[in-house]
GROMACS .gro file of C-alpha atoms in nm:
model
  372
    1MET     CA    1  -4.075   1.198   0.345
    2LYS     CA    2  -3.922   1.424   0.611
    3MET     CA    3  -3.631   1.644   0.483
    4LYS     CA    4  -3.371   1.853   0.649
    5LYS     CA    5  -3.068   2.057   0.544
    6TYR     CA    6  -2.734   2.009   0.712
    7THR     CA    7  -2.410   2.223   0.702
    8ALA     CA    8  -2.081   2.075   0.817
    9ASP     CA    9  -1.709   2.103   0.751
   10THR     CA   10  -1.692   1.754   0.595
   11MET     CA   11  -1.920   1.497   0.442
   12VAL     CA   12  -1.826   1.267   0.727
   13GLN     CA   13  -1.950   1.517   0.991
   14ALA     CA   14  -2.272   1.577   0.790
   15MET     CA   15  -2.335   1.199   0.778
   16GLU     CA   16  -2.296   1.172   1.153
   17LYS     CA   17  -2.555   1.440   1.212
   18ILE     CA   18  -2.789   1.274   0.961
   19ARG     CA   19  -2.739   0.940   1.128
   20GLN     CA   20  -2.820   1.080   1.462
   21ASP     CA   21  -3.146   1.242   1.340
   22PHE     CA   22  -3.279   0.991   1.088
   23GLY     CA   23  -3.092   0.664   1.169
   24GLU     CA   24  -2.943   0.419   0.918
   25ASP     CA   25  -3.238   0.432   0.673
   26SER     CA   26  -3.189   0.794   0.572
   27VAL     CA   27  -3.097   0.902   0.218
   28ILE     CA   28  -2.895   1.192   0.080
   29LEU     CA   29  -3.109   1.393  -0.159
   30SER     CA   30  -2.848   1.645  -0.259
   31SER     CA   31  -2.499   1.759  -0.155
   32THR     CA   32  -2.314   2.085  -0.243
   33ILE     CA   33  -1.972   2.219  -0.160
   34VAL     CA   34  -1.977   2.583  -0.051
   35GLN     CA   35  -1.689   2.817   0.005
   36SER     CA   36  -1.669   3.121   0.234
   37LYS     CA   37  -1.502   3.443   0.119
   38GLY     CA   38  -1.227   3.419   0.389
   39ILE     CA   39  -1.030   3.710   0.521
   40LEU     CA   40  -0.871   3.934   0.257
   41GLY     CA   41  -0.899   3.644   0.020
   42LEU     CA   42  -0.702   3.409   0.247
   43PHE     CA   43  -0.802   3.095   0.429
   44LYS     CA   44  -1.111   3.031   0.217
   45LYS     CA   45  -1.296   2.761   0.399
   46LYS     CA   46  -1.500   2.489   0.227
   47SER     CA   47  -1.799   2.323   0.382
   48VAL     CA   48  -2.076   2.096   0.259
   49GLU     CA   49  -2.448   2.144   0.252
   50VAL     CA   50  -2.648   1.823   0.247
   51VAL     CA   51  -3.021   1.772   0.217
   52ALA     CA   52  -3.126   1.438   0.368
   53GLY     CA   53  -3.459   1.264   0.379
   54TYR     CA   54  -3.633   0.981   0.566
   55ASP     CA   55  -3.941   0.786   0.478
   56GLU     CA   56  -4.168   0.761   0.786
   57PRO     CA   57  -4.307   0.409   0.856
   58ILE     CA   58  -4.646   0.350   0.708
   59SER     CA   59  -4.907   0.218   0.951
   60PRO     CA   60  -5.086  -0.109   0.864
   61LYS     CA   61  -5.404   0.083   0.782
   62GLU     CA   62  -5.222   0.312   0.546
   63LYS     CA   63  -5.060   0.019   0.372
   64THR     CA   64  -5.395  -0.105   0.248
   65VAL     CA   65  -5.441   0.219   0.050
   66PRO     CA   66  -5.250   0.245  -0.276
   67LEU     CA   67  -4.978   0.501  -0.270
   68PHE     CA   68  -5.087   0.643  -0.603
   69THR     CA   69  -5.459   0.624  -0.698
   70GLU     CA   70  -5.632   0.710  -1.017
   71HIS     CA   71  -5.651   1.070  -0.893
   72VAL     CA   72  -5.276   1.108  -0.854
   73LYS     CA   73  -5.075   1.004  -1.151
   74ARG     CA   74  -4.700   1.017  -1.205
   75ASP     CA   75  -4.551   1.140  -1.529
   76SER     CA   76  -4.234   0.990  -1.669
   77GLY     CA   77  -4.019   1.265  -1.507
   78GLN     CA   78  -4.151   1.168  -1.164
   79GLU     CA   79  -4.088   0.811  -1.227
   80ALA     CA   80  -3.726   0.870  -1.325
   81MET     CA   81  -3.675   1.102  -1.019
   82ILE     CA   82  -3.806   0.832  -0.782
   83ASP     CA   83  -3.594   0.568  -0.942
   84GLU     CA   84  -3.287   0.780  -0.904
   85LEU     CA   85  -3.372   0.853  -0.540
   86LYS     CA   86  -3.409   0.478  -0.473
   87LYS     CA   87  -3.068   0.421  -0.633
   88GLU     CA   88  -2.904   0.696  -0.425
   89MET     CA   89  -3.079   0.562  -0.110
   90LYS     CA   90  -2.932   0.220  -0.168
   91GLU     CA   91  -2.582   0.362  -0.221
   92MET     CA   92  -2.587   0.599   0.075
   93LYS     CA   93  -2.715   0.345   0.323
   94GLN     CA   94  -2.404   0.148   0.258
   95LEU     CA   95  -2.196   0.459   0.312
   96LEU     CA   96  -2.381   0.564   0.633
   97LYS     CA   97  -2.324   0.216   0.782
   98ALA     CA   98  -1.956   0.217   0.717
   99ASN     CA   99  -1.762   0.220   1.041
  100HIS     CA  100  -1.479   0.431   0.897
  101ALA     CA  101  -1.543   0.675   0.629
  102PRO     CA  102  -1.250   0.764   0.391
  103PHE     CA  103  -1.045   1.065   0.443
  104GLU     CA  104  -1.211   1.376   0.307
  105PHE     CA  105  -0.984   1.665   0.205
  106HIS     CA  106  -1.225   1.902   0.018
  107GLN     CA  107  -1.245   2.107   0.339
  108TYR     CA  108  -0.885   2.223   0.287
  109PRO     CA  109  -0.795   2.528   0.075
  110GLU     CA  110  -0.775   2.491  -0.300
  111GLU     CA  111  -0.406   2.541  -0.297
  112MET     CA  112  -0.362   2.208  -0.104
  113GLN     CA  113  -0.584   2.000  -0.339
  114ALA     CA  114  -0.320   1.896  -0.584
  115LEU     CA  115  -0.082   1.748  -0.318
  116LEU     CA  116  -0.358   1.575  -0.121
  117THR     CA  117  -0.513   1.437  -0.444
  118ARG     CA  118  -0.178   1.291  -0.547
  119LEU     CA  119  -0.120   1.131  -0.196
  120SER     CA  120  -0.459   0.978  -0.220
  121ALA     CA  121  -0.398   0.851  -0.567
  122GLN     CA  122  -0.075   0.702  -0.440
  123GLU     CA  123  -0.287   0.503  -0.190
  124LEU     CA  124  -0.104   0.644   0.094
  125ASN     CA  125  -0.294   0.553   0.420
  126ASP     CA  126  -0.553   0.802   0.527
  127ALA     CA  127  -0.413   0.868   0.875
  128THR     CA  128  -0.081   0.989   0.716
  129ILE     CA  129  -0.256   1.199   0.458
  130GLN     CA  130  -0.469   1.359   0.738
  131LYS     CA  131  -0.150   1.425   0.946
  132ILE     CA  132   0.013   1.598   0.640
  133ALA     CA  133  -0.297   1.798   0.557
  134SER     CA  134  -0.341   1.921   0.915
  135GLU     CA  135   0.020   2.020   0.947
  136ILE     CA  136   0.030   2.222   0.623
  137PHE     CA  137  -0.301   2.387   0.700
  138ALA     CA  138  -0.191   2.475   1.052
  139ARG     CA  139   0.132   2.638   0.928
  140MET     CA  140  -0.056   2.828   0.659
  141LYS     CA  141  -0.293   2.973   0.920
  142ALA     CA  142  -0.013   3.054   1.157
  143GLU     CA  143   0.189   3.237   0.892
  144LYS     CA  144  -0.114   3.379   0.712
  145VAL     CA  145  -0.001   3.285   0.361
  146ASP     CA  146  -0.077   3.021   0.098
  147PHE     CA  147   0.222   2.788   0.055
  148THR     CA  148   0.343   2.703  -0.295
  149ALA     CA  149   0.332   2.342  -0.415
  150ASP     CA  150   0.708   2.301  -0.344
  151GLU     CA  151   0.668   2.437   0.007
  152GLN     CA  152   0.381   2.194   0.078
  153LYS     CA  153   0.583   1.898  -0.058
  154LYS     CA  154   0.870   2.000   0.171
  155ILE     CA  155   0.639   1.981   0.471
  156ALA     CA  156   0.503   1.642   0.352
  157ARG     CA  157   0.849   1.512   0.307
  158GLU     CA  158   0.940   1.608   0.662
  159ILE     CA  159   0.647   1.422   0.809
  160LEU     CA  160   0.694   1.121   0.591
  161LYS     CA  161   1.070   1.104   0.666
  162GLU     CA  162   0.993   1.123   1.041
  163GLU     CA  163   0.754   0.822   0.997
  164LEU     CA  164   1.041   0.615   0.859
  165ALA     CA  165   1.322   0.757   1.065
  166ASP     CA  166   1.406   0.448   1.272
  167LEU     CA  167   1.390   0.191   0.994
  168PRO     CA  168   1.697   0.026   0.837
  169PHE     CA  169   1.757   0.119   0.477
  170GLY     CA  170   2.035   0.007   0.247
  171GLY     CA  171   2.171  -0.312   0.087
  172VAL     CA  172   2.331  -0.633   0.203
  173HIS     CA  173   2.660  -0.578   0.391
  174PHE     CA  174   2.800  -0.924   0.312
  175LYS     CA  175   2.908  -0.976   0.664
  176LYS     CA  176   2.726  -1.308   0.703
  177LYS     CA  177   2.795  -1.639   0.525
  178TYR     CA  178   2.450  -1.697   0.382
  179VAL     CA  179   2.202  -1.458   0.210
  180ASN     CA  180   1.858  -1.604   0.185
  181VAL     CA  181   1.593  -1.455  -0.045
  182LEU     CA  182   1.228  -1.549   0.021
  183GLY     CA  183   0.907  -1.451  -0.142
  184PRO     CA  184   0.603  -1.563  -0.354
  185THR     CA  185   0.615  -1.676  -0.720
  186GLY     CA  186   0.660  -1.423  -0.988
  187VAL     CA  187   0.831  -1.143  -0.788
  188GLY     CA  188   1.175  -1.185  -0.951
  189LYS     CA  189   1.379  -1.355  -0.669
  190THR     CA  190   1.620  -1.526  -0.898
  191THR     CA  191   1.705  -1.213  -1.098
  192THR     CA  192   1.727  -1.019  -0.771
  193ILE     CA  193   1.966  -1.264  -0.614
  194ALA     CA  194   2.184  -1.262  -0.923
  195LYS     CA  195   2.201  -0.883  -0.905
  196ILE     CA  196   2.308  -0.887  -0.547
  197ALA     CA  197   2.565  -1.160  -0.615
  198ALA     CA  198   2.712  -0.965  -0.905
  199ARG     CA  199   2.756  -0.670  -0.675
  200SER     CA  200   2.922  -0.882  -0.408
  201LEU     CA  201   3.175  -0.993  -0.676
  202ILE     CA  202   3.229  -0.651  -0.845
  203GLU     CA  203   3.238  -0.430  -0.531
  204ASN     CA  204   3.348  -0.659  -0.260
  205LYS     CA  205   3.552  -0.921  -0.445
  206ARG     CA  206   3.361  -1.206  -0.272
  207LYS     CA  207   3.375  -1.555  -0.408
  208ALA     CA  208   3.015  -1.664  -0.426
  209GLY     CA  209   2.812  -1.990  -0.458
  210PHE     CA  210   2.443  -2.058  -0.508
  211VAL     CA  211   2.186  -2.292  -0.368
  212THR     CA  212   1.844  -2.329  -0.524
  213THR     CA  213   1.552  -2.497  -0.360
  214ASP     CA  214   1.318  -2.403  -0.650
  215THR     CA  215   1.302  -2.755  -0.782
  216TYR     CA  216   0.942  -2.714  -0.907
  217ARG     CA  217   1.047  -2.534  -1.215
  218ILE     CA  218   1.325  -2.650  -1.434
  219ALA     CA  219   1.335  -2.312  -1.595
  220ALA     CA  220   1.421  -2.148  -1.269
  221ILE     CA  221   1.715  -2.371  -1.211
  222GLU     CA  222   1.846  -2.304  -1.567
  223GLN     CA  223   1.800  -1.930  -1.516
  224LEU     CA  224   2.008  -1.940  -1.202
  225ARG     CA  225   2.275  -2.153  -1.380
  226THR     CA  226   2.295  -1.896  -1.655
  227TYR     CA  227   2.361  -1.612  -1.416
  228ALA     CA  228   2.603  -1.829  -1.205
  229ASN     CA  229   2.808  -1.911  -1.513
  230LEU     CA  230   2.853  -1.545  -1.589
  231LEU     CA  231   2.978  -1.494  -1.235
  232GLN     CA  232   3.182  -1.811  -1.250
  233ALA     CA  233   3.004  -1.939  -0.941
  234PRO     CA  234   2.882  -2.301  -0.866
  235VAL     CA  235   2.524  -2.392  -0.817
  236GLU     CA  236   2.388  -2.661  -0.590
  237VAL     CA  237   2.030  -2.790  -0.613
  238ALA     CA  238   1.845  -2.895  -0.294
  239TYR     CA  239   1.535  -3.108  -0.321
  240ASN     CA  240   1.514  -3.173   0.052
  241ASP     CA  241   1.677  -3.082   0.385
  242THR     CA  242   1.947  -3.352   0.340
  243ASP     CA  243   2.039  -3.203  -0.002
  244PHE     CA  244   2.041  -2.856   0.153
  245LYS     CA  245   2.298  -2.954   0.417
  246GLU     CA  246   2.510  -3.127   0.159
  247ALA     CA  247   2.494  -2.822  -0.062
  248LEU     CA  248   2.615  -2.590   0.216
  249LYS     CA  249   2.896  -2.837   0.284
  250ASN     CA  250   3.005  -2.839  -0.082
  251LEU     CA  251   3.010  -2.453  -0.082
  252SER     CA  252   3.189  -2.418   0.252
  253ALA     CA  253   3.498  -2.266   0.090
  254LYS     CA  254   3.301  -1.980  -0.064
  255ASP     CA  255   3.298  -1.635   0.091
  256ILE     CA  256   2.922  -1.597   0.061
  257VAL     CA  257   2.642  -1.831  -0.035
  258PHE     CA  258   2.310  -1.710  -0.196
  259ILE     CA  259   2.002  -1.916  -0.134
  260ASP     CA  260   1.731  -1.891  -0.395
  261THR     CA  261   1.403  -2.035  -0.253
  262ALA     CA  262   1.109  -2.167  -0.449
  263GLY     CA  263   0.832  -1.931  -0.550
  264ARG     CA  264   0.504  -2.058  -0.404
  265ASN     CA  265   0.169  -1.917  -0.299
  266TYR     CA  266   0.289  -1.834   0.060
  267LYS     CA  267  -0.060  -1.724   0.163
  268GLU     CA  268  -0.103  -2.098   0.214
  269LYS     CA  269   0.049  -2.206   0.544
  270LYS     CA  270   0.159  -2.544   0.402
  271PHE     CA  271   0.426  -2.390   0.188
  272VAL     CA  272   0.554  -2.184   0.477
  273GLU     CA  273   0.594  -2.499   0.687
  274ASP     CA  274   0.770  -2.682   0.402
  275LEU     CA  275   1.014  -2.389   0.377
  276LYS     CA  276   1.074  -2.398   0.760
  277LYS     CA  277   1.167  -2.772   0.734
  278LEU     CA  278   1.402  -2.727   0.447
  279ILE     CA  279   1.617  -2.427   0.551
  280ASP     CA  280   1.798  -2.400   0.873
  281PHE     CA  281   1.737  -2.029   0.963
  282LYS     CA  282   1.966  -2.071   1.276
  283LEU     CA  283   2.267  -2.048   1.048
  284GLU     CA  284   2.479  -1.731   1.011
  285MET     CA  285   2.223  -1.599   0.773
  286GLU     CA  286   2.040  -1.285   0.663
  287SER     CA  287   1.689  -1.333   0.512
  288TYR     CA  288   1.519  -1.086   0.283
  289LEU     CA  289   1.150  -1.088   0.170
  290VAL     CA  290   1.101  -1.000  -0.188
  291LEU     CA  291   0.780  -0.841  -0.290
  292SER     CA  292   0.650  -0.693  -0.618
  293ALA     CA  293   0.542  -0.324  -0.604
  294THR     CA  294   0.260  -0.422  -0.843
  295THR     CA  295   0.092  -0.659  -0.597
  296LYS     CA  296  -0.225  -0.535  -0.418
  297GLU     CA  297  -0.148  -0.406  -0.069
  298SER     CA  298  -0.399  -0.651   0.092
  299ASP     CA  299  -0.227  -0.946  -0.078
  300MET     CA  300   0.119  -0.824   0.033
  301ARG     CA  301  -0.003  -0.799   0.387
  302SER     CA  302  -0.123  -1.163   0.372
  303ILE     CA  303   0.209  -1.278   0.245
  304ILE     CA  304   0.407  -1.078   0.503
  305ASP     CA  305   0.192  -1.217   0.784
  306GLN     CA  306   0.285  -1.567   0.686
  307PHE     CA  307   0.655  -1.482   0.699
  308LEU     CA  308   0.656  -1.295   1.034
  309GLU     CA  309   0.778  -1.616   1.216
  310PHE     CA  310   1.093  -1.605   1.010
  311PRO     CA  311   1.387  -1.377   1.091
  312ILE     CA  312   1.327  -1.131   0.806
  313LYS     CA  313   1.578  -0.850   0.806
  314GLN     CA  314   1.445  -0.626   0.531
  315PHE     CA  315   1.210  -0.610   0.236
  316ILE     CA  316   1.326  -0.594  -0.120
  317PHE     CA  317   1.067  -0.439  -0.372
  318THR     CA  318   1.079  -0.526  -0.741
  319LYS     CA  319   0.906  -0.414  -1.051
  320LEU     CA  320   0.898  -0.041  -0.956
  321ASP     CA  321   0.896   0.035  -1.331
  322GLU     CA  322   0.564  -0.145  -1.379
  323THR     CA  323   0.361   0.066  -1.136
  324GLU     CA  324   0.279   0.440  -1.071
  325THR     CA  325   0.152   0.374  -0.718
  326PHE     CA  326   0.397   0.368  -0.426
  327GLY     CA  327   0.181   0.440  -0.125
  328PRO     CA  328   0.142   0.076  -0.034
  329VAL     CA  329   0.520   0.046  -0.005
  330PHE     CA  330   0.531   0.326   0.253
  331ASN     CA  331   0.230   0.185   0.438
  332LEU     CA  332   0.393  -0.157   0.473
  333LEU     CA  333   0.721  -0.016   0.596
  334ARG     CA  334   0.550   0.187   0.863
  335ASP     CA  335   0.303  -0.076   0.974
  336TYR     CA  336   0.546  -0.364   0.992
  337ASN     CA  337   0.829  -0.153   1.120
  338MET     CA  338   1.068  -0.295   0.861
  339GLY     CA  339   1.306  -0.124   0.619
  340ILE     CA  340   1.412  -0.192   0.263
  341ALA     CA  341   1.749  -0.327   0.134
  342TYR     CA  342   1.694  -0.277  -0.238
  343VAL     CA  343   1.446  -0.163  -0.494
  344ALA     CA  344   1.454  -0.309  -0.851
  345ASP     CA  345   1.312  -0.158  -1.170
  346GLY     CA  346   1.411  -0.396  -1.453
  347GLN     CA  347   1.580  -0.712  -1.571
  348GLU     CA  348   1.931  -0.598  -1.634
  349VAL     CA  349   2.192  -0.760  -1.413
  350PRO     CA  350   2.328  -0.594  -1.195
  351GLU     CA  351   2.232  -0.246  -1.323
  352ASP     CA  352   1.855  -0.252  -1.237
  353LEU     CA  353   1.908  -0.280  -0.865
  354GLU     CA  354   1.943   0.019  -0.630
  355GLU     CA  355   2.011   0.037  -0.261
  356ALA     CA  356   1.698   0.182  -0.097
  357THR     CA  357   1.699   0.507   0.083
  358VAL     CA  358   1.431   0.704   0.259
  359GLU     CA  359   1.478   0.984   0.009
  360LYS     CA  360   1.420   0.743  -0.278
  361ILE     CA  361   1.085   0.628  -0.134
  362LEU     CA  362   0.965   0.981  -0.061
  363THR     CA  363   1.056   1.097  -0.410
  364LEU     CA  364   0.854   0.814  -0.558
  365LEU     CA  365   0.560   0.921  -0.348
  366LEU     CA  366   0.583   1.296  -0.405
  367GLU     CA  367   0.721   1.350  -0.759
  368GLU     CA  368   0.565   1.263  -1.093
  369GLY     CA  369   0.770   1.035  -1.307
  370ALA     CA  370   1.032   0.968  -1.024
  371HIS     CA  371   1.071   0.604  -1.115
  372ALA     CA  372   1.139   0.676  -1.481
   0.00000   0.00000   0.00000
């Protein structure tokens, strides 16, 4: 086996050098993080030292000769070492073949590690973490001082705020006749629509009515009826597009009509098509997509992609009290260029509903226990 030591600023850079020298079949034998002394104790720089190896191809003639003969015996320690190296080789091959290595932040000063670790744990996208890290480090070098945790958070907040600067935040303005709430099953659409309706009555004195298209679950209809009775608002049930038109006609005297759609697996195109046939989105209507903050980001993206053909005004995120991870919320806002109307963190109507603000999202990302 050929072996060579590499020194680089990051593991990613080291791997690139290894790949150039040994190709995709190389293996990492050891890796160590080293730190320079810096200047007057400041700007300590971390780097990685990596020892990589590569097994040279064995010629056909050599292959006929046993690797270990009776004259060369391996003890149990050697066996264990070889097994471990084989395991590491398998793991590192996968890493070396990856097109995009994850963001590495151990090259930054120790004083920055807490913030970067938190942002990574929050599942904030790598590009944004890199942008924050680079900006903080550049300012530290320019001012020749280590920033405190609060100073670093302030810079991070500035950058994150700028990323969301042009997106609409804030709740329903009740300027349109119909408020339509969409989303998959289990995200809390019915409770959310009841909270919004209660606010329209309490704060805006609007006379409301409800239409539910969730005819697949009797419990859902009864749940909406319970909320509607408390608000002294009528409920219409629509099983098809004809029923839907009739329901809107019956509620024409109301100031505002809330439409509670069925919760289905909207990753399936069929259910999206059914919804399109049922609801006339050309009406004087605002539509909101409700997502649970506990859902995996990849699954939320699949759902959003199915709804992109609808005129979605904003997101509504529920179940913030059931998660500690808020990076995916930020990632979705930025990538889909869409703001948030509300965030919900409980079942109480209408208390557990809050108009979304940029500051609220940033606080959830940066501060421990912010959602409590």
